[in-house]
CSV table of C-alpha atoms in Angstrom, one decimal:
chain,number,residue,atom,x,y,z
A,1,MET,CA,0.0,0.0,0.0
A,2,PHE,CA,1.2,3.5,-0.8
A,3,ASP,CA,0.4,4.9,2.6
A,4,LYS,CA,3.1,2.6,4.1
A,5,LEU,CA,5.8,4.3,2.0
A,6,GLY,CA,5.5,7.5,4.1
A,7,LEU,CA,4.3,9.7,1.2
A,8,GLY,CA,2.7,13.1,1.4
A,9,HIS,CA,-1.1,13.4,1.9
A,10,GLU,CA,-1.6,15.1,-1.5
A,11,ILE,CA,0.0,12.3,-3.4
A,12,ILE,CA,-1.9,9.6,-1.5
A,13,ASP,CA,-5.2,11.5,-2.1
A,14,SER,CA,-4.4,11.9,-5.8
A,15,LEU,CA,-3.6,8.2,-6.2
A,16,LYS,CA,-6.9,7.3,-4.5
A,17,LYS,CA,-8.8,9.6,-6.8
A,18,MET,CA,-7.2,7.8,-9.8
A,19,GLY,CA,-8.3,4.5,-8.4
A,20,ILE,CA,-4.7,3.4,-7.6
A,21,THR,CA,-4.4,1.8,-4.2
A,22,SER,CA,-1.5,-0.6,-4.5
A,23,PRO,CA,1.9,-0.1,-6.1
A,24,THR,CA,3.0,-2.1,-9.1
A,25,PRO,CA,6.1,-4.2,-8.6
A,26,ILE,CA,8.5,-1.6,-9.9
A,27,GLN,CA,6.9,1.1,-7.8
A,28,GLU,CA,7.0,-1.0,-4.7
A,29,ARG,CA,10.8,-1.6,-5.0
A,30,ALA,CA,12.0,1.6,-6.7
A,31,ILE,CA,10.2,4.3,-4.5
A,32,PRO,CA,12.0,3.3,-1.3
A,33,ILE,CA,15.4,3.1,-3.0
A,34,LEU,CA,15.0,6.5,-4.6
A,35,LEU,CA,13.7,8.1,-1.4
A,36,MET,CA,16.8,6.9,0.4
A,37,GLY,CA,18.9,8.7,-2.2
A,38,SER,CA,20.5,5.7,-3.9
A,39,ASP,CA,21.2,5.6,-7.7
A,40,LEU,CA,19.0,3.1,-9.5
A,41,ILE,CA,18.8,1.1,-12.7
A,42,GLY,CA,15.4,-0.2,-13.4
A,43,GLN,CA,14.9,-2.7,-16.3
A,44,SER,CA,11.2,-2.6,-17.0
A,45,LYS,CA,9.0,-2.4,-20.1
A,46,THR,CA,6.8,0.6,-20.8
A,47,GLY,CA,3.4,0.4,-19.1
A,48,SER,CA,4.7,-1.1,-15.9
A,49,GLY,CA,4.1,2.1,-13.9
A,50,LYS,CA,7.7,3.4,-14.0
A,51,THR,CA,6.6,7.1,-14.3
A,52,PHE,CA,5.2,7.1,-10.8
A,53,ALA,CA,8.1,4.9,-9.7
A,54,PHE,CA,10.5,7.8,-10.2
A,55,GLY,CA,8.0,10.7,-10.2
A,56,ILE,CA,6.8,10.1,-6.6
A,57,PRO,CA,10.3,10.3,-5.1
A,58,LEU,CA,11.2,13.3,-7.3
A,59,ILE,CA,8.2,15.2,-6.1
A,60,GLU,CA,8.6,14.1,-2.4
A,61,LYS,CA,12.2,15.3,-2.4
A,62,LEU,CA,11.5,18.8,-3.7
A,63,THR,CA,12.5,21.7,-1.4
A,64,GLY,CA,11.4,25.3,-1.2
A,65,GLU,CA,14.5,26.5,-3.1
A,66,ASN,CA,13.6,28.4,-6.3
A,67,HIS,CA,15.8,26.6,-8.9
A,68,VAL,CA,15.8,23.5,-11.1
A,69,GLN,CA,16.1,20.6,-8.7
A,70,ALA,CA,15.5,17.7,-11.0
A,71,LEU,CA,15.7,16.8,-14.6
A,72,VAL,CA,13.9,14.0,-16.5
A,73,LEU,CA,15.1,13.1,-20.0
A,74,ALA,CA,12.8,11.3,-22.4
A,75,PRO,CA,13.5,10.2,-26.1
A,76,VAL,CA,10.5,11.9,-27.7
A,77,ARG,CA,8.3,14.9,-27.0
A,78,GLU,CA,5.1,12.9,-26.6
A,79,LEU,CA,6.6,10.9,-23.8
A,80,ALA,CA,8.1,14.0,-22.2
A,81,MET,CA,4.6,15.7,-22.2
A,82,GLN,CA,3.1,12.5,-20.9
A,83,VAL,CA,5.5,12.4,-17.9
A,84,THR,CA,4.7,16.0,-17.0
A,85,THR,CA,1.0,15.3,-17.2
A,86,GLU,CA,1.4,12.4,-14.8
A,87,PHE,CA,3.4,14.6,-12.4
A,88,GLN,CA,0.6,17.2,-12.4
A,89,LYS,CA,-2.0,14.6,-11.6
A,90,LEU,CA,0.0,13.6,-8.5
A,91,VAL,CA,0.3,17.1,-7.1
A,92,PRO,CA,-2.3,19.4,-8.8
A,93,SER,CA,-1.3,22.2,-6.4
A,94,LYS,CA,2.3,22.3,-7.8
A,95,LYS,CA,1.5,22.3,-11.5
A,96,ARG,CA,3.6,25.4,-12.1
A,97,GLU,CA,6.7,23.7,-10.6
A,98,PHE,CA,6.9,21.4,-13.7
A,99,MET,CA,7.9,22.4,-17.2
A,100,THR,CA,8.3,20.4,-20.4
A,101,VAL,CA,10.8,21.4,-23.1
A,102,TYR,CA,11.1,19.8,-26.5
A,103,GLY,CA,11.8,20.5,-30.2
A,104,GLY,CA,9.2,21.7,-32.6
A,105,GLU,CA,8.4,24.7,-30.4
A,106,ASP,CA,9.9,28.2,-30.3
A,107,VAL,CA,13.2,27.8,-28.3
A,108,GLU,CA,13.3,31.5,-27.4
A,109,ARG,CA,9.8,31.2,-25.9
A,110,GLN,CA,10.8,28.2,-23.8
A,111,ALA,CA,13.9,30.1,-22.6
A,112,ARG,CA,11.7,33.0,-21.5
A,113,LEU,CA,9.3,30.7,-19.7
A,114,LEU,CA,12.1,29.0,-17.9
A,115,ASN,CA,13.2,32.5,-16.6
A,116,GLN,CA,9.7,33.5,-15.7
A,117,ILE,CA,8.3,30.3,-14.1
A,118,HIS,CA,11.5,29.0,-12.4
A,119,PRO,CA,10.4,25.4,-12.5
A,120,LYS,CA,11.7,22.9,-10.0
A,121,ILE,CA,11.4,19.9,-12.3
A,122,VAL,CA,12.2,20.1,-16.0
A,123,VAL,CA,11.2,17.3,-18.3
A,124,GLY,CA,12.6,17.3,-21.8
A,125,THR,CA,14.1,15.7,-24.9
A,126,PRO,CA,17.9,15.6,-25.0
A,127,GLY,CA,18.3,17.9,-28.1
A,128,ARG,CA,16.2,20.7,-26.7
A,129,VAL,CA,17.6,20.4,-23.2
A,130,LEU,CA,21.1,20.7,-24.6
A,131,ASP,CA,20.1,23.7,-26.8
A,132,LEU,CA,18.8,25.5,-23.7
A,133,ILE,CA,21.9,24.7,-21.7
A,134,GLU,CA,24.1,26.1,-24.5
A,135,ARG,CA,21.9,29.3,-24.6
A,136,ARG,CA,22.4,29.6,-20.8
A,137,ALA,CA,18.7,29.5,-20.4
A,138,LEU,CA,18.7,26.3,-18.4
A,139,ASP,CA,21.0,26.0,-15.4
A,140,LEU,CA,21.5,22.5,-14.1
A,141,SER,CA,24.3,23.3,-11.6
A,142,LYS,CA,22.1,22.8,-8.6
A,143,VAL,CA,20.2,19.7,-9.8
A,144,SER,CA,20.0,17.0,-7.2
A,145,MET,CA,18.4,14.2,-9.3
A,146,VAL,CA,18.4,13.2,-13.0
A,147,VAL,CA,16.2,10.5,-14.5
A,148,LEU,CA,16.9,8.9,-17.9
A,149,ASP,CA,13.5,7.5,-19.0
A,150,GLU,CA,13.6,4.9,-21.8
A,151,ALA,CA,17.4,5.1,-22.0
A,152,ASP,CA,17.6,2.4,-24.6
A,153,LYS,CA,15.4,4.4,-27.0
A,154,MET,CA,17.5,7.5,-26.5
A,155,LEU,CA,20.6,5.5,-27.5
A,156,GLU,CA,18.8,4.0,-30.5
A,157,MET,CA,17.9,7.5,-31.7
A,158,GLY,CA,21.5,8.7,-31.5
A,159,PHE,CA,21.2,10.8,-28.3
A,160,VAL,CA,24.1,9.2,-26.4
A,161,GLU,CA,26.5,12.2,-26.9
A,162,ASP,CA,23.8,14.7,-26.0
A,163,VAL,CA,22.9,12.8,-22.8
A,164,GLU,CA,26.6,12.6,-21.8
A,165,ARG,CA,27.0,16.4,-22.3
A,166,ILE,CA,23.9,17.1,-20.3
A,167,LEU,CA,25.0,14.9,-17.4
A,168,SER,CA,28.4,16.7,-17.4
A,169,SER,CA,26.4,19.9,-16.8
A,170,THR,CA,25.0,18.6,-13.5
A,171,PRO,CA,26.8,18.1,-10.2
A,172,LYS,CA,28.7,14.9,-9.8
A,173,ALA,CA,27.1,14.3,-6.4
A,174,ARG,CA,23.6,14.1,-7.9
A,175,GLN,CA,21.3,11.1,-7.7
A,176,THR,CA,20.7,9.3,-11.0
A,177,ALA,CA,17.9,6.9,-12.0
A,178,LEU,CA,18.0,5.1,-15.3
A,179,PHE,CA,15.0,3.2,-16.7
A,180,SER,CA,15.3,0.9,-19.8
A,181,ALA,CA,13.4,-2.0,-21.3
A,182,THR,CA,16.7,-3.5,-22.5
A,183,MET,CA,20.2,-3.4,-21.1
A,184,PRO,CA,22.7,-3.2,-24.0
A,185,SER,CA,26.4,-2.7,-23.4
A,186,GLU,CA,26.1,1.1,-24.2
A,187,ILE,CA,23.6,1.4,-21.3
A,188,ARG,CA,26.0,-0.4,-18.9
A,189,ASP,CA,28.9,1.8,-20.1
A,190,LEU,CA,26.8,4.9,-19.4
A,191,ALA,CA,25.9,3.7,-16.0
A,192,ARG,CA,29.5,2.9,-15.0
A,193,LYS,CA,30.6,6.3,-16.2
A,194,HIS,CA,27.9,8.5,-14.7
A,195,MET,CA,26.3,6.6,-11.8
A,196,ASN,CA,27.4,6.0,-8.2
A,197,HIS,CA,27.1,2.3,-7.3
A,198,PRO,CA,23.5,2.0,-8.5
A,199,GLU,CA,21.1,-0.6,-7.4
A,200,TYR,CA,19.9,-2.8,-10.2
A,201,MET,CA,16.2,-3.8,-10.3
A,202,GLU,CA,14.6,-6.1,-12.9
A,203,VAL,CA,10.9,-6.3,-13.5
A,204,SER,CA,9.2,-7.9,-16.5
A,205,LYS,CA,12.6,-8.8,-18.0
A,206,ASP,CA,11.2,-9.5,-21.5
A,207,GLU,CA,10.8,-6.3,-23.4
A,208,ASN,CA,8.7,-8.2,-26.0
A,209,ASP,CA,6.3,-9.6,-23.4
A,210,ILE,CA,3.1,-9.7,-25.6
A,211,SER,CA,1.6,-12.7,-24.0
A,212,ASN,CA,-1.7,-10.9,-23.2
A,213,ILE,CA,-2.1,-9.8,-26.9
A,214,LYS,CA,-4.1,-12.0,-29.2
A,215,GLN,CA,-2.5,-11.9,-32.7
A,216,PHE,CA,-4.1,-12.4,-36.0
A,217,TYR,CA,-3.3,-12.0,-39.7
A,218,VAL,CA,-5.6,-11.3,-42.6
A,219,ASN,CA,-5.0,-12.5,-46.1
A,220,VAL,CA,-6.2,-9.8,-48.5
A,221,ASP,CA,-5.5,-8.4,-52.0
A,222,TRP,CA,-3.8,-5.0,-51.7
A,223,LYS,CA,-6.7,-3.5,-53.8
A,224,ASP,CA,-9.2,-4.6,-51.1
A,225,GLN,CA,-7.3,-3.5,-48.0
A,226,LEU,CA,-9.6,-0.5,-47.3
A,227,LYS,CA,-12.6,-2.8,-47.6
A,228,ALA,CA,-11.1,-5.3,-45.3
A,229,LEU,CA,-10.1,-2.6,-42.8
A,230,ALA,CA,-13.6,-1.2,-42.7
A,231,LEU,CA,-15.1,-4.7,-42.2
A,232,ILE,CA,-12.7,-5.4,-39.3
A,233,LEU,CA,-13.5,-2.1,-37.6
A,234,ASN,CA,-17.2,-2.9,-37.9
A,235,LYS,CA,-16.8,-6.4,-36.5
A,236,GLU,CA,-14.3,-5.5,-33.7
A,237,ASN,CA,-15.9,-2.2,-32.8
A,238,PRO,CA,-12.8,-1.2,-30.9
A,239,ASP,CA,-12.9,1.2,-27.9
A,240,PHE,CA,-9.6,2.7,-29.1
A,241,ALA,CA,-7.4,1.6,-32.0
A,242,ILE,CA,-4.1,2.5,-33.6
A,243,ILE,CA,-3.6,1.7,-37.3
A,244,PHE,CA,0.0,1.6,-38.5
A,245,THR,CA,1.1,2.6,-42.0
A,246,LYS,CA,4.6,2.8,-43.5
A,247,THR,CA,4.7,6.4,-44.6
A,248,LYS,CA,3.4,9.8,-43.6
A,249,ALA,CA,1.6,10.2,-46.9
A,250,SER,CA,-0.3,6.9,-46.5
A,251,ALA,CA,-1.2,7.8,-42.9
A,252,ASP,CA,-2.8,11.0,-44.2
A,253,LYS,CA,-4.5,9.3,-47.1
A,254,LEU,CA,-6.0,6.5,-45.0
A,255,SER,CA,-7.2,8.7,-42.2
A,256,LEU,CA,-8.9,11.0,-44.6
A,257,ARG,CA,-10.6,8.1,-46.4
A,258,LEU,CA,-11.8,6.6,-43.1
A,259,LYS,CA,-13.0,9.9,-41.9
A,260,ASP,CA,-15.0,10.3,-45.1
A,261,ALA,CA,-16.5,6.9,-44.3
A,262,GLY,CA,-17.8,8.1,-41.0
A,263,TYR,CA,-15.1,7.0,-38.6
A,264,SER,CA,-13.8,9.0,-35.7
A,265,VAL,CA,-10.2,9.1,-36.8
A,266,GLU,CA,-7.1,11.3,-37.2
A,267,GLY,CA,-3.6,10.8,-38.7
A,268,LEU,CA,-0.5,11.2,-36.6
A,269,HIS,CA,2.9,11.7,-38.0
A,270,GLY,CA,6.0,13.9,-37.9
A,271,ASN,CA,4.9,16.4,-40.5
A,272,LEU,CA,2.1,17.7,-38.2
A,273,THR,CA,2.7,20.8,-36.1
A,274,GLN,CA,3.3,20.1,-32.4
A,275,SER,CA,0.1,21.9,-31.5
A,276,ARG,CA,-1.9,19.6,-33.8
A,277,ARG,CA,-0.1,16.5,-32.5
A,278,THR,CA,-0.9,17.5,-29.0
A,279,ARG,CA,-4.5,18.2,-29.8
A,280,ILE,CA,-4.9,14.8,-31.4
A,281,MET,CA,-3.4,13.0,-28.5
A,282,ASP,CA,-5.4,14.9,-26.0
A,283,GLU,CA,-8.6,14.0,-27.8
A,284,PHE,CA,-7.6,10.4,-28.1
A,285,LYS,CA,-6.8,10.1,-24.4
A,286,ALA,CA,-10.1,11.9,-23.5
A,287,GLY,CA,-12.1,9.5,-25.6
A,288,LYS,CA,-13.2,12.1,-28.1
A,289,LEU,CA,-11.3,10.3,-30.8
A,290,ARG,CA,-11.4,6.6,-31.3
A,291,ILE,CA,-8.9,5.8,-34.0
A,292,ILE,CA,-5.4,7.1,-34.8
A,293,VAL,CA,-3.6,6.2,-38.1
A,294,ALA,CA,0.1,6.5,-37.3
A,295,THR,CA,3.7,5.9,-38.4
A,296,ASN,CA,6.2,4.1,-36.3
A,297,VAL,CA,8.1,7.2,-35.2
A,298,ALA,CA,4.9,9.1,-34.3
A,299,ALA,CA,3.7,6.3,-32.0
A,300,ARG,CA,7.1,5.8,-30.2
A,301,GLY,CA,6.8,6.2,-26.5
A,302,LEU,CA,3.0,6.4,-26.4
A,303,ASP,CA,1.5,4.8,-23.3
A,304,ILE,CA,-2.3,4.8,-23.5
A,305,PRO,CA,-3.7,2.0,-21.4
A,306,GLY,CA,-7.2,2.1,-23.1
A,307,VAL,CA,-6.0,1.0,-26.6
A,308,THR,CA,-7.9,-2.2,-27.3
A,309,HIS,CA,-6.7,-2.9,-30.9
A,310,VAL,CA,-3.6,-2.4,-33.1
A,311,ILE,CA,-3.9,-2.9,-36.8
A,312,ASN,CA,-0.9,-3.2,-39.1
A,313,TYR,CA,-2.2,-1.9,-42.4
A,314,ASN,CA,1.3,-2.3,-43.8
A,315,LEU,CA,3.6,-5.1,-42.6
A,316,PRO,CA,6.4,-3.8,-40.3
A,317,GLU,CA,10.0,-4.2,-41.4
A,318,ASP,CA,11.2,-6.5,-38.7
A,319,PHE,CA,10.1,-8.4,-35.6
A,320,LYS,CA,11.3,-5.6,-33.2
A,321,THR,CA,9.1,-3.1,-35.0
A,322,TYR,CA,6.3,-5.5,-35.0
A,323,ALA,CA,6.6,-6.0,-31.2
A,324,HIS,CA,6.8,-2.3,-30.6
A,325,ARG,CA,3.7,-1.7,-32.7
A,326,ILE,CA,1.5,-4.3,-31.2
A,327,GLY,CA,2.8,-3.4,-27.8
A,328,ARG,CA,0.7,-0.2,-27.9
A,329,THR,CA,-2.3,-2.5,-26.9
A,330,GLY,CA,-2.4,-4.9,-23.9
A,331,ARG,CA,-1.1,-2.1,-21.6
A,332,ALA,CA,-1.5,-1.9,-17.9
A,333,GLU,CA,-2.2,-5.6,-17.6
A,334,ARG,CA,-5.2,-5.5,-20.0
A,335,GLU,CA,-5.8,-7.8,-22.9
A,336,GLY,CA,-5.4,-6.5,-26.4
A,337,LYS,CA,-5.8,-7.6,-30.0
A,338,ALA,CA,-3.4,-7.1,-32.9
A,339,ILE,CA,-4.4,-7.7,-36.6
A,340,THR,CA,-1.8,-7.6,-39.4
A,341,PHE,CA,-2.6,-7.4,-43.1
A,342,VAL,CA,-0.7,-9.7,-45.5
A,343,THR,CA,-1.1,-9.1,-49.2
A,344,THR,CA,1.5,-11.6,-50.6
A,345,LEU,CA,2.9,-15.0,-49.9
A,346,HIS,CA,6.1,-13.3,-48.9
A,347,ASP,CA,4.2,-11.2,-46.4
A,348,GLN,CA,2.7,-14.3,-44.9
A,349,ARG,CA,6.0,-16.1,-44.5
A,350,THR,CA,7.5,-12.9,-43.0
A,351,ILE,CA,4.8,-12.5,-40.4
A,352,HIS,CA,5.1,-16.1,-39.3
A,353,ASP,CA,8.9,-15.6,-39.1
A,354,MET,CA,8.4,-12.5,-36.9
A,355,VAL,CA,6.0,-14.4,-34.6
A,356,ARG,CA,8.5,-17.3,-34.4
A,357,ASP,CA,11.3,-14.9,-33.4
A,358,LEU,CA,9.1,-13.6,-30.6
A,359,ASP,CA,8.3,-17.1,-29.5
A,360,THR,CA,4.6,-16.5,-29.7
A,361,SER,CA,1.7,-17.5,-31.9
A,362,ILE,CA,-0.6,-16.0,-34.5
A,363,SER,CA,-4.0,-17.1,-36.0
A,364,LYS,CA,-5.8,-16.4,-39.2
A,365,TYR,CA,-8.5,-13.8,-38.9
A,366,GLU,CA,-11.8,-15.1,-40.3
A,367,LEU,CA,-12.8,-12.7,-43.1
A,368,SER,CA,-14.1,-14.4,-46.3
A,369,GLU,CA,-13.5,-13.2,-49.8
A,370,SER,CA,-17.2,-13.0,-50.4
A,371,GLU,CA,-17.6,-10.6,-47.5
A,372,ILE,CA,-14.9,-8.4,-48.8
A,373,ALA,CA,-16.2,-8.5,-52.4
A,374,SER,CA,-19.8,-7.6,-51.5
A,375,PHE,CA,-18.8,-4.8,-49.1
A,376,VAL,CA,-18.9,-1.1,-50.2
A,377,VAL,CA,-17.0,1.4,-48.1
A,378,PRO,CA,-19.3,4.4,-47.7
A,379,ARG,CA,-18.4,7.9,-48.7
A,380,GLY,CA,-19.5,11.3,-47.4
A,381,LYS,CA,-20.9,10.0,-44.1
A,382,ALA,CA,-20.9,12.2,-41.0
A,383,PRO,CA,-18.3,10.9,-38.5
A,384,VAL,CA,-19.7,8.7,-35.7
A,385,ARG,CA,-19.8,10.1,-32.3
A,386,SER,CA,-16.8,9.8,-30.1
A,387,HIS,CA,-16.3,7.0,-27.5
A,388,SER,CA,-17.0,9.4,-24.6
A,389,GLU,CA,-20.3,10.5,-26.1
A,390,HIS,CA,-21.6,7.0,-26.1
A,391,ARG,CA,-21.4,6.7,-22.4
A,392,SER,CA,-24.9,7.0,-21.0
A,393,ASP,CA,-27.4,5.2,-18.8
A,394,ARG,CA,-29.5,4.1,-21.7
A,395,PRO,CA,-28.9,0.8,-23.5
A,396,ARG,CA,-26.3,1.0,-26.3
A,397,THR,CA,-27.7,-0.4,-29.5
A,398,GLY,CA,-25.0,0.8,-31.9
A,399,PHE,CA,-23.7,3.9,-33.5
A,400,ARG,CA,-26.2,6.7,-34.0
A,401,ARG,CA,-26.4,9.4,-36.5
A,402,GLU,CA,-27.5,12.9,-35.7
A,403,GLY,CA,-31.2,13.0,-34.9
A,404,GLY,CA,-30.9,9.8,-32.8
A,405,ARG,CA,-31.8,7.2,-35.4
A,406,PRO,CA,-29.7,4.1,-35.1
A,407,SER,CA,-27.3,3.6,-38.0
A,408,ARG,CA,-26.8,0.4,-39.9
A,409,GLY,CA,-23.1,0.4,-39.1
A,410,PHE,CA,-20.5,1.2,-41.6
A,411,GLY,CA,-22.0,-0.6,-44.5
A,412,SER,CA,-23.0,-3.7,-42.5
A,413,PRO,CA,-26.5,-5.2,-42.9
A,414,ARG,CA,-27.3,-5.0,-39.1
A,415,PRO,CA,-26.7,-2.3,-36.5
A,416,SER,CA,-23.3,-2.6,-34.9
A,417,THR,CA,-23.0,-3.8,-31.4
A,418,GLY,CA,-22.3,-1.5,-28.5
A,419,PHE,CA,-18.8,-0.8,-27.3
A,420,ARG,CA,-17.0,-3.7,-25.6
A,421,ARG,CA,-14.8,-2.9,-22.7
A,422,PRO,CA,-11.5,-4.6,-22.5
A,423,THR,CA,-11.2,-7.1,-19.7
A,424,SER,CA,-8.5,-6.5,-17.2
A,425,ARG,CA,-6.6,-9.1,-15.2
A,426,SER,CA,-3.8,-8.9,-12.7
A,427,ARG,CA,-0.5,-10.0,-14.2
A,428,PHE,CA,1.8,-8.9,-11.5
A,429,SER,CA,3.3,-12.4,-11.4
A,430,SER,CA,6.6,-11.6,-12.8
A,431,SER,CA,9.5,-11.8,-10.4
A,432,THR,CA,11.2,-8.7,-9.1
A,433,ARG,CA,14.7,-8.8,-7.9
A,434,THR,CA,17.2,-6.2,-6.6
A,435,LYS,CA,20.9,-6.6,-6.7
A,436,ARG,CA,24.0,-4.5,-6.9
A,437,PHE,CA,25.0,-3.4,-10.5
């Protein structure tokens, strides 16, 4: 129980309001270690509760001094923004003590805000943090704690030199926490160089633990992919879904076509302005948007527990990308479903090879050729109402058009069924161990 960890009343009350009464394995072990001031390496997959594992000690250790006391580095802006949002949920009264900095926004404006707000915790991406340091807008000389979140992703993206330069701008006596899904040699080298006898904690060792995700593939001619996708969305009726495409252009094209067919959908990729990306993610998390069509890079670091379905409209290039994509569902110990389109015999062999490499299994999704051939994707339909707008006390008999008349689904002969909630089950059965690194 959190109240046994000696935490402040505001954090305990906030956790209760969020329905969180017991810590996850990584929170249970990491929070006491970090509160004691020790360095920590936590090997844990995304979705295990690591943000609160380091966020709670960070916030608990803040003092009244008016300078940057802690820094959190994240590989991408979406994850950085997500971390700050979680901090603000923990202590609503201290919202102004946290600030997020990332690329894609006016660096001069962020520099001015740092000077005006004087945040105690800065969360940012390595490139922008380093830029602000070099502009003398961000002073880390009095930082007492640094967190490297998803360190392996930062190294994959080529940020290792930036991270080292940032760490060299902080006091040597600082406390450092590093969280990573994998532990390659580069991470170990970074730890030896910049950490002080860190504790090593391992939870959910396998980064590709997708055992709670049901995997399917669909055989379909590439000309009929849109038909098959619409049919699957009608059949599955997902609460929230992410559809992956190979390119930004195809994400735009597919999202526009689905929107024209009446789906609550937006495209998400690197060419969008940061304000629009933020708006799309806020709407998705709030339940105002049900489907996102995304590229691999755009979805990196997203942690949205409510995603029930992932659909690979285009086959990913390797099994690691496949695991990363489908890992957007089945979060927070929920079950998920992943469906991958295969348009050639080569695709079919490839998906089976990927599944074999991940030591898991995949089944054929039942979608007949006659179903696909007879289906017509509608055009010019008004978008269906959002997921949140369907929540009411009256029975849910399917999507409804404006005016209250039940629709006949997206081209289906019968009204679609109501939204199905994902079942959740406790899976905190993985072993947790602590040892010296």
